[in-house]
Tab-separated table of C-alpha atoms and ligand atoms in Angstrom:
chain	number	residue	atom	x	y	z
X	30	MET	CA	0.000	0.000	0.000
X	31	THR	CA	1.494	3.365	-1.017
X	32	LYS	CA	2.170	5.696	1.866
X	33	ASN	CA	1.894	9.449	1.485
X	34	THR	CA	3.942	11.785	3.611
X	35	PRO	CA	2.241	15.097	4.383
X	36	LEU	CA	2.853	17.380	1.377
X	37	ARG	CA	4.786	20.022	3.276
X	38	GLU	CA	7.049	17.462	4.922
X	39	LEU	CA	7.794	15.742	1.600
X	40	LEU	CA	8.565	18.943	-0.294
X	41	GLU	CA	10.598	20.378	2.572
X	42	SER	CA	12.621	17.194	2.680
X	43	ALA	CA	13.345	17.541	-1.059
X	44	ALA	CA	14.244	21.211	-0.641
X	45	GLN	CA	16.543	20.421	2.287
X	46	ARG	CA	18.358	17.758	0.273
X	47	GLY	CA	18.700	20.119	-2.687
X	48	ILE	CA	20.050	22.873	-0.442
X	49	ASP	CA	22.574	20.482	1.142
X	50	TYR	CA	23.675	19.445	-2.335
X	51	ARG	CA	24.204	22.990	-3.523
X	52	GLU	CA	25.925	24.107	-0.318
X	53	SER	CA	28.433	21.255	-0.542
X	54	SER	CA	29.020	21.736	-4.249
X	55	PRO	CA	31.999	24.174	-4.210
X	56	ALA	CA	34.076	21.938	-1.901
X	57	ARG	CA	33.064	18.539	-3.262
X	58	SER	CA	35.179	16.519	-5.687
X	59	VAL	CA	34.031	17.181	-9.228
X	60	ALA	CA	34.165	13.498	-10.147
X	61	ALA	CA	31.959	10.849	-8.505
X	62	THR	CA	33.853	8.019	-6.816
X	63	ALA	CA	33.986	4.578	-8.450
X	64	ASP	CA	31.976	3.195	-5.502
X	65	ALA	CA	29.243	5.784	-5.971
X	66	ILE	CA	29.050	5.022	-9.685
X	67	ALA	CA	28.935	1.258	-9.018
X	68	ASN	CA	26.124	1.894	-6.550
X	69	VAL	CA	23.898	3.260	-9.325
X	70	ALA	CA	23.180	-0.395	-10.171
X	71	LYS	CA	20.858	-0.342	-7.143
X	72	PHE	CA	18.355	1.530	-9.295
X	73	ILE	CA	18.124	-1.445	-11.620
X	74	GLU	CA	15.298	-3.597	-10.305
X	75	PRO	CA	11.937	-4.884	-11.479
X	76	MET	CA	9.138	-2.345	-11.286
X	77	PRO	CA	7.405	-2.778	-7.909
X	78	GLU	CA	4.028	-4.529	-8.004
X	79	SER	CA	2.620	-2.078	-5.504
X	80	GLY	CA	4.287	1.270	-4.977
X	81	VAL	CA	6.438	2.336	-2.057
X	82	ALA	CA	6.185	5.229	0.390
X	83	ASP	CA	6.840	8.580	-1.339
X	84	ILE	CA	9.499	9.582	1.190
X	85	SER	CA	11.419	6.375	0.514
X	86	VAL	CA	11.479	7.270	-3.198
X	87	LEU	CA	13.165	10.527	-2.261
X	88	GLU	CA	15.495	8.808	0.194
X	89	GLN	CA	16.712	6.336	-2.425
X	90	LEU	CA	17.165	9.095	-4.981
X	91	ASP	CA	19.317	11.042	-2.565
X	92	ALA	CA	21.232	8.091	-1.112
X	93	VAL	CA	22.099	6.484	-4.459
X	94	GLY	CA	21.731	9.319	-6.969
X	95	THR	CA	23.355	12.267	-5.193
X	96	PRO	CA	26.831	10.721	-4.660
X	97	ALA	CA	26.901	9.502	-8.253
X	98	THR	CA	26.243	12.918	-9.793
X	99	VAL	CA	29.084	14.719	-11.490
X	100	ASN	CA	29.474	18.073	-9.785
X	101	MET	CA	28.435	20.018	-12.886
X	102	THR	CA	26.937	22.874	-10.901
X	103	GLY	CA	30.217	23.390	-9.068
X	104	PRO	CA	32.707	26.123	-9.922
X	105	ARG	CA	35.441	23.826	-11.260
X	106	TYR	CA	33.514	21.926	-13.911
X	107	PHE	CA	34.974	22.996	-17.261
X	108	GLY	CA	33.700	20.223	-19.528
X	109	PHE	CA	31.587	20.718	-22.669
X	110	VAL	CA	29.903	24.154	-22.265
X	111	ILE	CA	28.042	23.853	-18.988
X	112	GLY	CA	26.421	26.605	-16.958
X	113	GLY	CA	25.891	26.199	-13.253
X	114	SER	CA	22.359	27.536	-12.573
X	115	LEU	CA	22.178	30.728	-10.533
X	116	PRO	CA	20.500	30.173	-7.147
X	117	VAL	CA	17.628	32.487	-8.093
X	118	THR	CA	16.933	30.352	-11.145
X	119	VAL	CA	16.905	27.133	-9.124
X	120	ALA	CA	14.482	28.777	-6.696
X	121	SER	CA	12.201	30.085	-9.458
X	122	ASN	CA	12.396	26.739	-11.198
X	123	TRP	CA	11.264	24.956	-8.036
X	124	LEU	CA	8.332	27.317	-7.681
X	125	ALA	CA	7.384	27.018	-11.353
X	126	THR	CA	7.620	23.230	-11.075
X	127	ALA	CA	5.181	23.413	-8.182
X	128	TRP	CA	2.847	25.479	-10.390
X	129	ASP	CA	3.211	22.760	-13.063
X	130	GLN	CA	1.849	24.930	-15.844
X	131	ASN	CA	1.576	23.782	-19.427
X	132	VAL	CA	2.708	26.955	-21.150
X	133	GLY	CA	1.437	26.126	-24.648
X	134	MET	CA	-1.391	28.673	-24.763
X	135	HIS	CA	-1.559	32.199	-23.389
X	136	GLU	CA	-5.201	32.034	-22.406
X	137	ILE	CA	-4.647	28.943	-20.295
X	138	THR	CA	-1.440	30.077	-18.598
X	139	PRO	CA	-1.292	33.871	-18.823
X	140	ALA	CA	1.317	34.291	-16.083
X	141	THR	CA	3.945	31.988	-17.574
X	142	ALA	CA	3.180	33.017	-21.176
X	143	THR	CA	3.580	36.668	-20.172
X	144	LEU	CA	6.884	35.953	-18.411
X	145	GLU	CA	8.168	34.263	-21.564
X	146	ARG	CA	7.088	37.206	-23.705
X	147	VAL	CA	8.784	39.652	-21.364
X	148	ALA	CA	11.987	37.574	-21.246
X	149	MET	CA	11.930	37.274	-25.043
X	150	ASN	CA	11.670	41.036	-25.507
X	151	TRP	CA	14.411	41.680	-22.947
X	152	MET	CA	16.771	39.335	-24.795
X	153	ILE	CA	15.949	40.825	-28.196
X	154	ASP	CA	16.969	44.161	-26.714
X	155	LEU	CA	20.006	42.718	-24.895
X	156	PHE	CA	21.398	41.093	-28.048
X	157	GLY	CA	20.456	44.080	-30.227
X	158	LEU	CA	18.336	41.890	-32.512
X	159	PRO	CA	15.784	43.468	-34.866
X	160	GLU	CA	12.640	44.610	-33.041
X	161	GLU	CA	10.348	42.433	-35.143
X	162	THR	CA	12.165	39.239	-34.027
X	163	SER	CA	10.151	36.465	-32.410
X	164	ALA	CA	11.427	33.575	-30.316
X	165	ALA	CA	10.801	29.994	-29.281
X	166	PHE	CA	11.645	28.634	-25.834
X	167	VAL	CA	12.973	25.170	-26.563
X	168	THR	CA	15.050	22.470	-24.896
X	169	GLY	CA	18.476	23.582	-26.069
X	170	ALA	CA	20.536	24.878	-28.953
X	171	THR	CA	20.014	21.625	-30.865
X	172	ILE	CA	16.283	22.263	-31.139
X	173	ALA	CA	16.860	26.014	-31.437
X	174	ASN	CA	18.976	25.294	-34.535
X	175	PHE	CA	16.270	22.929	-35.789
X	176	ALA	CA	13.438	25.435	-35.191
X	177	SER	CA	15.400	28.271	-36.820
X	178	LEU	CA	16.177	26.127	-39.835
X	179	ALA	CA	12.526	25.058	-40.071
X	180	ALA	CA	11.645	28.754	-40.367
X	181	ALA	CA	14.434	29.156	-42.929
X	182	ARG	CA	13.061	26.220	-44.922
X	183	ASN	CA	9.584	27.757	-44.879
X	184	LYS	CA	10.835	31.124	-46.133
X	185	VAL	CA	13.297	30.051	-48.843
X	186	TYR	CA	10.635	27.747	-50.302
X	187	ARG	CA	7.916	30.365	-49.999
X	188	ASP	CA	10.157	32.710	-51.993
X	189	VAL	CA	10.079	30.251	-54.901
X	190	GLY	CA	6.354	29.558	-54.579
X	191	TRP	CA	6.562	26.201	-52.767
X	192	ASN	CA	4.587	25.546	-49.603
X	193	VAL	CA	6.834	23.035	-47.878
X	194	GLU	CA	4.604	22.550	-44.826
X	195	ALA	CA	1.701	21.535	-47.060
X	196	ASP	CA	3.468	19.825	-49.937
X	197	GLY	CA	6.602	18.399	-48.356
X	198	LEU	CA	9.952	17.883	-49.962
X	199	ILE	CA	9.209	15.334	-52.651
X	200	GLY	CA	9.388	17.208	-55.928
X	201	ALA	CA	10.474	20.425	-54.214
X	202	PRO	CA	13.202	22.538	-55.795
X	203	PRO	CA	16.688	21.890	-54.359
X	204	VAL	CA	17.988	24.107	-51.562
X	205	THR	CA	21.689	24.880	-51.192
X	206	ILE	CA	22.857	24.717	-47.582
X	207	LEU	CA	26.281	26.140	-46.798
X	208	VAL	CA	28.075	25.445	-43.528
X	209	GLY	CA	31.616	25.975	-42.278
X	210	ASN	CA	33.790	22.899	-41.915
X	211	GLU	CA	33.754	23.336	-38.122
X	212	VAL	CA	29.952	23.557	-37.935
X	213	HIS	CA	28.491	22.145	-34.725
X	214	PRO	CA	27.065	18.650	-35.376
X	215	THR	CA	23.668	19.678	-34.026
X	216	VAL	CA	23.198	21.996	-37.008
X	217	ILE	CA	23.800	19.030	-39.292
X	218	LYS	CA	21.347	16.998	-37.223
X	219	GLY	CA	18.717	19.724	-37.591
X	220	ILE	CA	19.258	19.724	-41.342
X	221	GLY	CA	18.734	15.953	-41.339
X	222	LEU	CA	15.574	16.204	-39.224
X	223	LEU	CA	14.193	18.716	-41.692
X	224	GLY	CA	14.519	16.179	-44.477
X	225	PHE	CA	17.305	17.903	-46.407
X	226	GLY	CA	19.799	15.112	-45.790
X	227	ARG	CA	22.859	15.462	-43.590
X	228	GLU	CA	25.185	14.720	-46.499
X	229	THR	CA	23.727	17.327	-48.837
X	230	VAL	CA	25.316	20.322	-47.106
X	231	ARG	CA	28.178	22.087	-48.805
X	232	ARG	CA	31.078	22.497	-46.384
X	233	LEU	CA	33.261	25.583	-46.649
X	234	ASP	CA	36.937	25.696	-45.712
X	235	VAL	CA	37.659	27.484	-42.443
X	236	ASP	CA	40.763	29.052	-40.921
X	237	GLY	CA	42.820	27.788	-37.978
X	238	GLN	CA	40.226	29.115	-35.497
X	239	GLY	CA	37.305	27.541	-37.343
X	240	ARG	CA	36.025	30.685	-39.075
X	241	ILE	CA	34.445	30.872	-42.535
X	242	ASP	CA	36.270	33.192	-44.935
X	243	PRO	CA	33.567	35.285	-46.662
X	244	ALA	CA	35.858	35.681	-49.686
X	245	LYS	CA	35.555	31.941	-50.262
X	246	LEU	CA	31.753	31.858	-50.378
X	247	PRO	CA	30.413	30.451	-53.642
X	248	SER	CA	28.047	32.523	-55.746
X	249	ILE	CA	24.502	32.231	-54.452
X	250	GLU	CA	21.856	30.918	-56.818
X	251	GLY	CA	18.380	29.680	-55.959
X	252	PRO	CA	17.037	28.936	-52.468
X	253	THR	CA	20.002	29.051	-50.081
X	254	ILE	CA	20.551	28.793	-46.335
X	255	VAL	CA	23.934	29.771	-44.882
X	256	CYS	CA	24.720	28.427	-41.400
X	257	THR	CA	27.243	30.468	-39.439
X	258	GLN	CA	28.337	30.303	-35.843
X	259	ALA	CA	28.991	32.615	-32.933
X	260	GLY	CA	31.355	30.732	-30.669
X	261	ASN	CA	32.943	27.567	-31.983
X	262	VAL	CA	32.523	24.807	-29.421
X	263	ASN	CA	36.300	24.269	-29.295
X	264	THR	CA	37.930	27.641	-29.944
X	265	GLY	CA	35.090	30.073	-29.156
X	266	ALA	CA	35.764	31.752	-32.530
X	267	PHE	CA	33.114	33.769	-34.359
X	268	ASP	CA	32.347	33.660	-38.061
X	269	PRO	CA	32.340	37.136	-39.635
X	270	VAL	CA	28.561	37.032	-39.834
X	271	GLY	CA	28.150	40.674	-40.867
X	272	ASP	CA	30.432	40.189	-43.890
X	273	ILE	CA	28.726	36.916	-44.757
X	274	CYS	CA	25.319	38.642	-44.628
X	275	ASP	CA	26.627	41.419	-46.886
X	276	ALA	CA	27.782	38.809	-49.407
X	277	VAL	CA	24.756	36.491	-49.504
X	278	LYS	CA	21.663	38.375	-48.385
X	279	PRO	CA	21.369	40.524	-51.516
X	280	HIS	CA	20.897	37.195	-53.356
X	281	GLY	CA	18.017	36.139	-51.112
X	282	ALA	CA	19.894	33.674	-48.872
X	283	TRP	CA	18.775	33.068	-45.294
X	284	VAL	CA	21.599	33.426	-42.751
X	285	HIS	CA	21.382	31.429	-39.550
X	286	VAL	CA	23.684	31.933	-36.556
X	287	ASP	CA	24.374	29.071	-34.147
X	288	GLY	CA	25.237	31.119	-31.065
X	289	ALA	CA	24.695	28.425	-28.442
X	290	PHE	CA	26.945	30.306	-26.041
X	291	GLY	CA	28.646	32.937	-28.212
X	292	LEU	CA	25.529	35.034	-28.742
X	293	TRP	CA	25.824	36.125	-25.114
X	294	ALA	CA	28.962	38.085	-26.085
X	295	ALA	CA	26.540	40.613	-27.591
X	296	ALA	CA	25.357	41.369	-24.037
X	297	SER	CA	28.806	42.514	-22.923
X	298	PRO	CA	29.947	45.946	-24.098
X	299	ASP	CA	33.532	44.644	-23.981
X	300	ARG	CA	32.792	41.678	-26.240
X	301	ALA	CA	29.957	42.948	-28.442
X	302	HIS	CA	32.514	43.610	-31.223
X	303	LEU	CA	32.649	39.826	-31.719
X	304	CYS	CA	28.994	39.967	-32.801
X	305	LYS	CA	29.437	42.910	-35.169
X	306	GLY	CA	26.914	42.762	-37.985
X	307	PHE	CA	25.035	39.769	-36.530
X	308	GLN	CA	21.823	41.734	-36.469
X	309	ALA	CA	21.668	41.444	-40.253
X	310	ALA	CA	21.127	37.659	-40.014
X	311	ASP	CA	17.714	35.997	-40.130
X	312	SER	CA	17.844	33.588	-37.198
X	313	TRP	CA	19.909	33.009	-34.083
X	314	ALA	CA	20.013	29.956	-31.828
X	315	THR	CA	21.296	30.108	-28.296
X	316	ASP	CA	21.132	28.386	-24.932
X	317	ALA	CA	20.085	29.768	-21.592
X	318	HIS	CA	21.316	26.644	-19.801
X	319	LYS	CA	24.839	27.505	-20.872
X	320	TRP	CA	25.903	31.071	-20.278
X	321	LEU	CA	22.769	32.474	-18.687
X	322	ASN	CA	23.202	29.805	-16.010
X	323	VAL	CA	19.621	28.583	-15.720
X	324	PRO	CA	18.756	24.928	-14.978
X	325	TYR	CA	18.447	22.383	-17.787
X	326	ASP	CA	16.870	22.397	-20.202
X	327	SER	CA	16.594	25.790	-21.801
X	328	GLY	CA	17.370	26.922	-25.339
X	329	LEU	CA	16.119	29.770	-27.518
X	330	ALA	CA	15.499	30.242	-31.210
X	331	PHE	CA	15.197	33.848	-32.385
X	332	VAL	CA	13.767	34.427	-35.844
X	333	ARG	CA	13.456	37.821	-37.515
X	334	ASP	CA	10.542	36.680	-39.695
X	335	GLY	CA	8.261	35.480	-36.923
X	336	ALA	CA	5.621	34.550	-39.505
X	337	ALA	CA	8.014	32.019	-41.056
X	338	LEU	CA	8.616	30.396	-37.671
X	339	LYS	CA	4.911	30.419	-36.916
X	340	SER	CA	4.046	28.870	-40.290
X	341	ALA	CA	6.518	26.078	-39.613
X	342	MET	CA	5.335	25.385	-36.054
X	343	SER	CA	1.734	26.386	-35.400
X	344	ILE	CA	-1.230	24.028	-35.343
X	345	THR	CA	-4.954	24.483	-34.899
X	346	ALA	CA	-7.654	22.261	-33.459
X	347	ASP	CA	-11.169	22.963	-32.304
X	348	TYR	CA	-10.338	22.141	-28.721
X	349	LEU	CA	-7.242	24.416	-28.559
X	350	MET	CA	-7.395	28.118	-27.708
X	351	THR	CA	-5.135	29.110	-30.587
X	352	GLU	CA	-6.770	32.513	-31.084
X	353	SER	CA	-5.331	34.941	-28.574
X	354	GLU	CA	-4.706	38.645	-28.143
X	355	PHE	CA	-1.133	37.746	-27.143
X	356	ARG	CA	1.348	35.330	-28.693
X	357	ASN	CA	0.702	31.689	-27.996
X	358	PRO	CA	4.045	30.151	-27.023
X	359	SER	CA	3.250	26.878	-28.803
X	360	ASP	CA	2.821	28.685	-32.137
X	361	TYR	CA	6.600	28.984	-32.228
X	362	THR	CA	7.906	25.707	-30.785
X	363	PRO	CA	8.068	22.110	-31.998
X	364	GLU	CA	6.160	21.060	-28.852
X	365	LEU	CA	2.575	21.773	-27.839
X	366	SER	CA	2.758	20.878	-24.141
X	367	ARG	CA	5.866	21.837	-22.260
X	368	ARG	CA	7.214	23.253	-19.022
X	369	ALA	CA	7.359	27.015	-18.526
X	370	ARG	CA	11.094	27.268	-19.101
X	371	GLY	CA	10.831	30.991	-19.720
X	372	VAL	CA	10.289	31.515	-15.991
X	373	ASP	CA	13.906	30.580	-15.225
X	374	VAL	CA	15.145	32.799	-18.052
X	375	TRP	CA	13.065	35.724	-16.821
X	376	ALA	CA	14.330	35.187	-13.252
X	377	ALA	CA	17.982	35.214	-14.351
X	378	LEU	CA	17.546	38.355	-16.451
X	379	LYS	CA	15.559	40.172	-13.769
X	380	TYR	CA	18.091	39.264	-11.074
X	381	LEU	CA	21.209	40.092	-13.107
X	382	GLY	CA	20.004	43.075	-15.101
X	383	LYS	CA	21.970	44.126	-18.173
X	384	SER	CA	25.090	44.971	-16.186
X	385	GLY	CA	24.954	41.682	-14.286
X	386	VAL	CA	24.778	39.629	-17.485
X	387	ALA	CA	27.709	41.594	-18.942
X	388	GLU	CA	29.716	41.178	-15.752
X	389	MET	CA	29.099	37.404	-15.672
X	390	ILE	CA	30.195	37.022	-19.309
X	391	ASP	CA	33.296	39.160	-18.773
X	392	ARG	CA	34.244	37.298	-15.589
X	393	CYS	CA	34.146	33.930	-17.389
X	394	CYS	CA	36.198	35.336	-20.269
X	395	SER	CA	38.817	36.771	-17.947
X	396	ASN	CA	39.030	33.445	-16.068
X	397	ALA	CA	39.542	31.701	-19.416
X	398	ARG	CA	42.421	34.069	-20.167
X	399	ARG	CA	43.852	33.337	-16.703
X	400	PHE	CA	43.791	29.614	-17.535
X	401	ALA	CA	45.529	30.225	-20.858
X	402	ALA	CA	48.243	32.399	-19.305
X	403	GLY	CA	48.909	29.886	-16.496
X	404	LEU	CA	49.173	26.968	-18.904
X	405	GLU	CA	51.435	28.776	-21.326
X	406	GLN	CA	53.659	29.904	-18.474
X	407	ALA	CA	53.974	26.262	-17.419
X	408	GLY	CA	55.112	25.369	-20.944
X	409	PHE	CA	51.890	23.921	-22.384
X	410	PRO	CA	50.860	25.494	-25.692
X	411	VAL	CA	47.388	27.006	-26.024
X	412	LEU	CA	46.058	26.215	-29.479
X	413	ASN	CA	43.360	28.862	-29.854
X	414	ASP	CA	43.041	32.624	-29.668
X	415	VAL	CA	41.221	32.979	-26.350
X	416	VAL	CA	38.629	35.497	-27.527
X	417	LEU	CA	35.847	34.155	-25.313
X	418	ASN	CA	35.482	31.458	-22.653
X	419	GLN	CA	37.111	28.492	-24.405
X	420	VAL	CA	40.724	27.332	-24.027
X	421	LEU	CA	42.372	24.494	-25.943
X	422	VAL	CA	45.637	23.216	-24.505
X	423	SER	CA	47.967	20.605	-25.923
X	424	PHE	CA	49.934	18.121	-23.842
X	425	GLY	CA	51.620	16.501	-26.832
X	426	ASP	CA	50.436	13.527	-28.827
X	427	GLU	CA	46.968	12.001	-28.549
X	428	ALA	CA	47.847	9.141	-26.190
X	429	ARG	CA	49.641	11.438	-23.755
X	430	THR	CA	46.920	14.095	-23.931
X	431	ARG	CA	44.203	11.524	-23.254
X	432	GLY	CA	46.229	10.001	-20.406
X	433	ILE	CA	46.688	13.376	-18.741
X	434	ILE	CA	43.014	14.275	-19.148
X	435	ASP	CA	41.978	10.923	-17.617
X	436	ALA	CA	44.253	11.626	-14.637
X	437	ILE	CA	42.861	15.176	-14.258
X	438	GLN	CA	39.300	13.846	-14.285
X	439	ALA	CA	40.148	11.151	-11.731
X	440	ASP	CA	41.915	13.659	-9.457
X	441	GLY	CA	38.588	15.449	-8.898
X	442	THR	CA	39.850	19.016	-8.410
X	443	CYS	CA	38.338	20.025	-11.726
X	444	TRP	CA	36.840	18.409	-14.827
X	445	CYS	CA	37.986	19.113	-18.377
X	446	GLY	CA	37.278	17.108	-21.516
X	447	VAL	CA	39.151	15.969	-24.587
X	448	THR	CA	38.800	17.053	-28.193
X	449	VAL	CA	40.679	16.827	-31.453
X	450	TRP	CA	41.111	20.252	-32.981
X	451	GLN	CA	41.982	20.220	-36.673
X	452	GLY	CA	43.924	16.969	-36.269
X	453	GLN	CA	45.560	17.724	-32.917
X	454	ALA	CA	44.409	16.195	-29.633
X	455	ALA	CA	43.761	18.812	-26.973
X	456	MET	CA	42.120	19.417	-23.628
X	457	ARG	CA	39.111	21.724	-23.687
X	458	ILE	CA	38.492	24.174	-20.861
X	459	SER	CA	35.132	25.935	-21.000
X	460	VAL	CA	34.469	28.581	-18.342
X	461	CYS	CA	30.721	29.032	-18.238
X	462	ASN	CA	29.711	28.876	-14.576
X	463	TRP	CA	28.590	32.036	-12.746
X	464	SER	CA	30.314	30.908	-9.528
X	465	THR	CA	33.842	30.197	-10.818
X	466	THR	CA	36.352	32.450	-9.072
X	467	GLN	CA	40.000	33.250	-9.760
X	468	ASP	CA	40.806	30.986	-6.838
X	469	ASP	CA	38.965	28.098	-8.558
X	470	VAL	CA	41.024	28.738	-11.672
X	471	ASP	CA	44.263	28.768	-9.657
X	472	GLN	CA	43.365	25.568	-7.797
X	473	SER	CA	42.521	23.913	-11.110
X	474	LEU	CA	45.695	25.190	-12.779
X	475	ASP	CA	47.778	23.771	-9.898
X	476	ALA	CA	46.139	20.368	-10.320
X	477	ILE	CA	46.366	20.360	-14.132
X	478	ILE	CA	50.022	21.428	-14.202
X	479	ARG	CA	51.023	19.042	-11.403
X	480	ILE	CA	49.365	16.109	-13.170
X	481	ALA	CA	50.568	17.053	-16.648
X	482	LYS	CA	54.151	17.454	-15.476
X	483	SER	CA	54.167	14.231	-13.468
X	484	GLU	CA	52.633	12.250	-16.342
X	485	VAL	CA	55.264	13.643	-18.712
X	486	VAL	CA	58.030	12.656	-16.246
X	487	ASP	CA	56.445	9.218	-15.717
X	488	GLU	CA	56.359	8.581	-19.427
X	489	GLY	CA	59.989	9.670	-19.821
X	490	GLN	CA	61.274	7.281	-17.135
C	697	PLP	C1	27.974	25.866	-30.909
C	697	PLP	C2	27.012	24.879	-30.327
C	697	PLP	N1	25.872	24.606	-30.963
C	697	PLP	C3	24.966	23.744	-30.479
C	697	PLP	C4	25.176	23.093	-29.282
C	697	PLP	C5	24.133	22.128	-28.763
C	697	PLP	O1	23.550	22.640	-27.606
C	697	PLP	P1	22.529	21.778	-26.711
C	697	PLP	O2	23.351	20.660	-26.169
C	697	PLP	O3	22.084	22.737	-25.673
C	697	PLP	O4	21.431	21.297	-27.571
C	697	PLP	C6	26.349	23.331	-28.570
C	697	PLP	C7	26.628	22.644	-27.314
C	697	PLP	O5	27.667	22.796	-26.728
C	697	PLP	C8	27.287	24.271	-29.096
C	697	PLP	O6	28.407	24.571	-28.441
């Protein structure tokens, strides 16, 4: 027989456990222990015939799950591109989860739909995007790229008199899709999901930082989509989007910007130059769960031609309140039902303000430069121009680099991942967490340099 704990007691117990987790996060090892990971097997069991007490569900989650988490919210996690969730966003997220609103339609959930609209307009202003831009609150940059490219598909076909939503792709005129050779794989995935075929894209040569050279663009003929990026996932480099727009837009091409983290540079007066000319593009994908530091999952697609996005995404049905004085969030997203992820975004923006966002971006960038300087001083070459929050460091050949990275991950002071940048193995450091301090960088540098030097000595013996 299932046993229910009084609601307040159950939720307070969850909150207490969450608070303990977050309070211990800065001091805890970044890596989970082998024992904790092995313990995860305790979750694997047949589904109970009759349920268990709700509090025991929570207890098992905490006892088995908590120790096996990777300390991604902590200040010394530098893998992938991972934000750490500002406390105010965790708090707002908890409250919004308690509300459990389905934010699809304004009339049904006016509070959350209004918060999303407000957050959308604030970001359009923050990034300096065209006023007419509309946005979709999606799961992450993968789906933001997909949604943006769905709008692009709608528009480039509409321009040649083809209604792709109604008539599909069979028999449709061909579309040229141009991407840089260092395009993020999620853009390619989006292209595949849209039915264009992952292998049909035309890849353009890029420079040593991963940037497209506008002089090497082919001549544009017929329906064309050009995918650019703001912030390469390895180097942090920016395509010269303004120059690319100047070259291709007069010929009717749609320009998309994958700015999963790099778009946030536009919010910092010191880094906005990296986004020069971006406003001329047609769509921009970004993440809030990266550099805005809100909880997973939270991505954003911004599209200048909101009607194109709406045509690609909206649905009608007699039972849905699709007519509304205000925008219906689900008119712009692949999903109908979804959580009110705009609440977390609104909370972060309201708490930080414009200057707070800029300061957070600048702090991460200056910590990235501190990493690069410390590593170079210790004799390890940095492979990229550290223009943003990404650092690529080489420890020599692939086997040695992987060995050192494995040892750094096992040490637990910090967590950095591996990559291969234009044929050379490297360690990636991505500084994206609001709470990372100079002291965290110095502690991490000490550990990285100690391990890298001892592994080099070990190998030489
Ligand atoms: C440039 C770029 N695009 C897209 C993505 C995919 O983002 P998400 O994992 O949030 O879908 C990433 C993730 O790191 C990225 O760096």
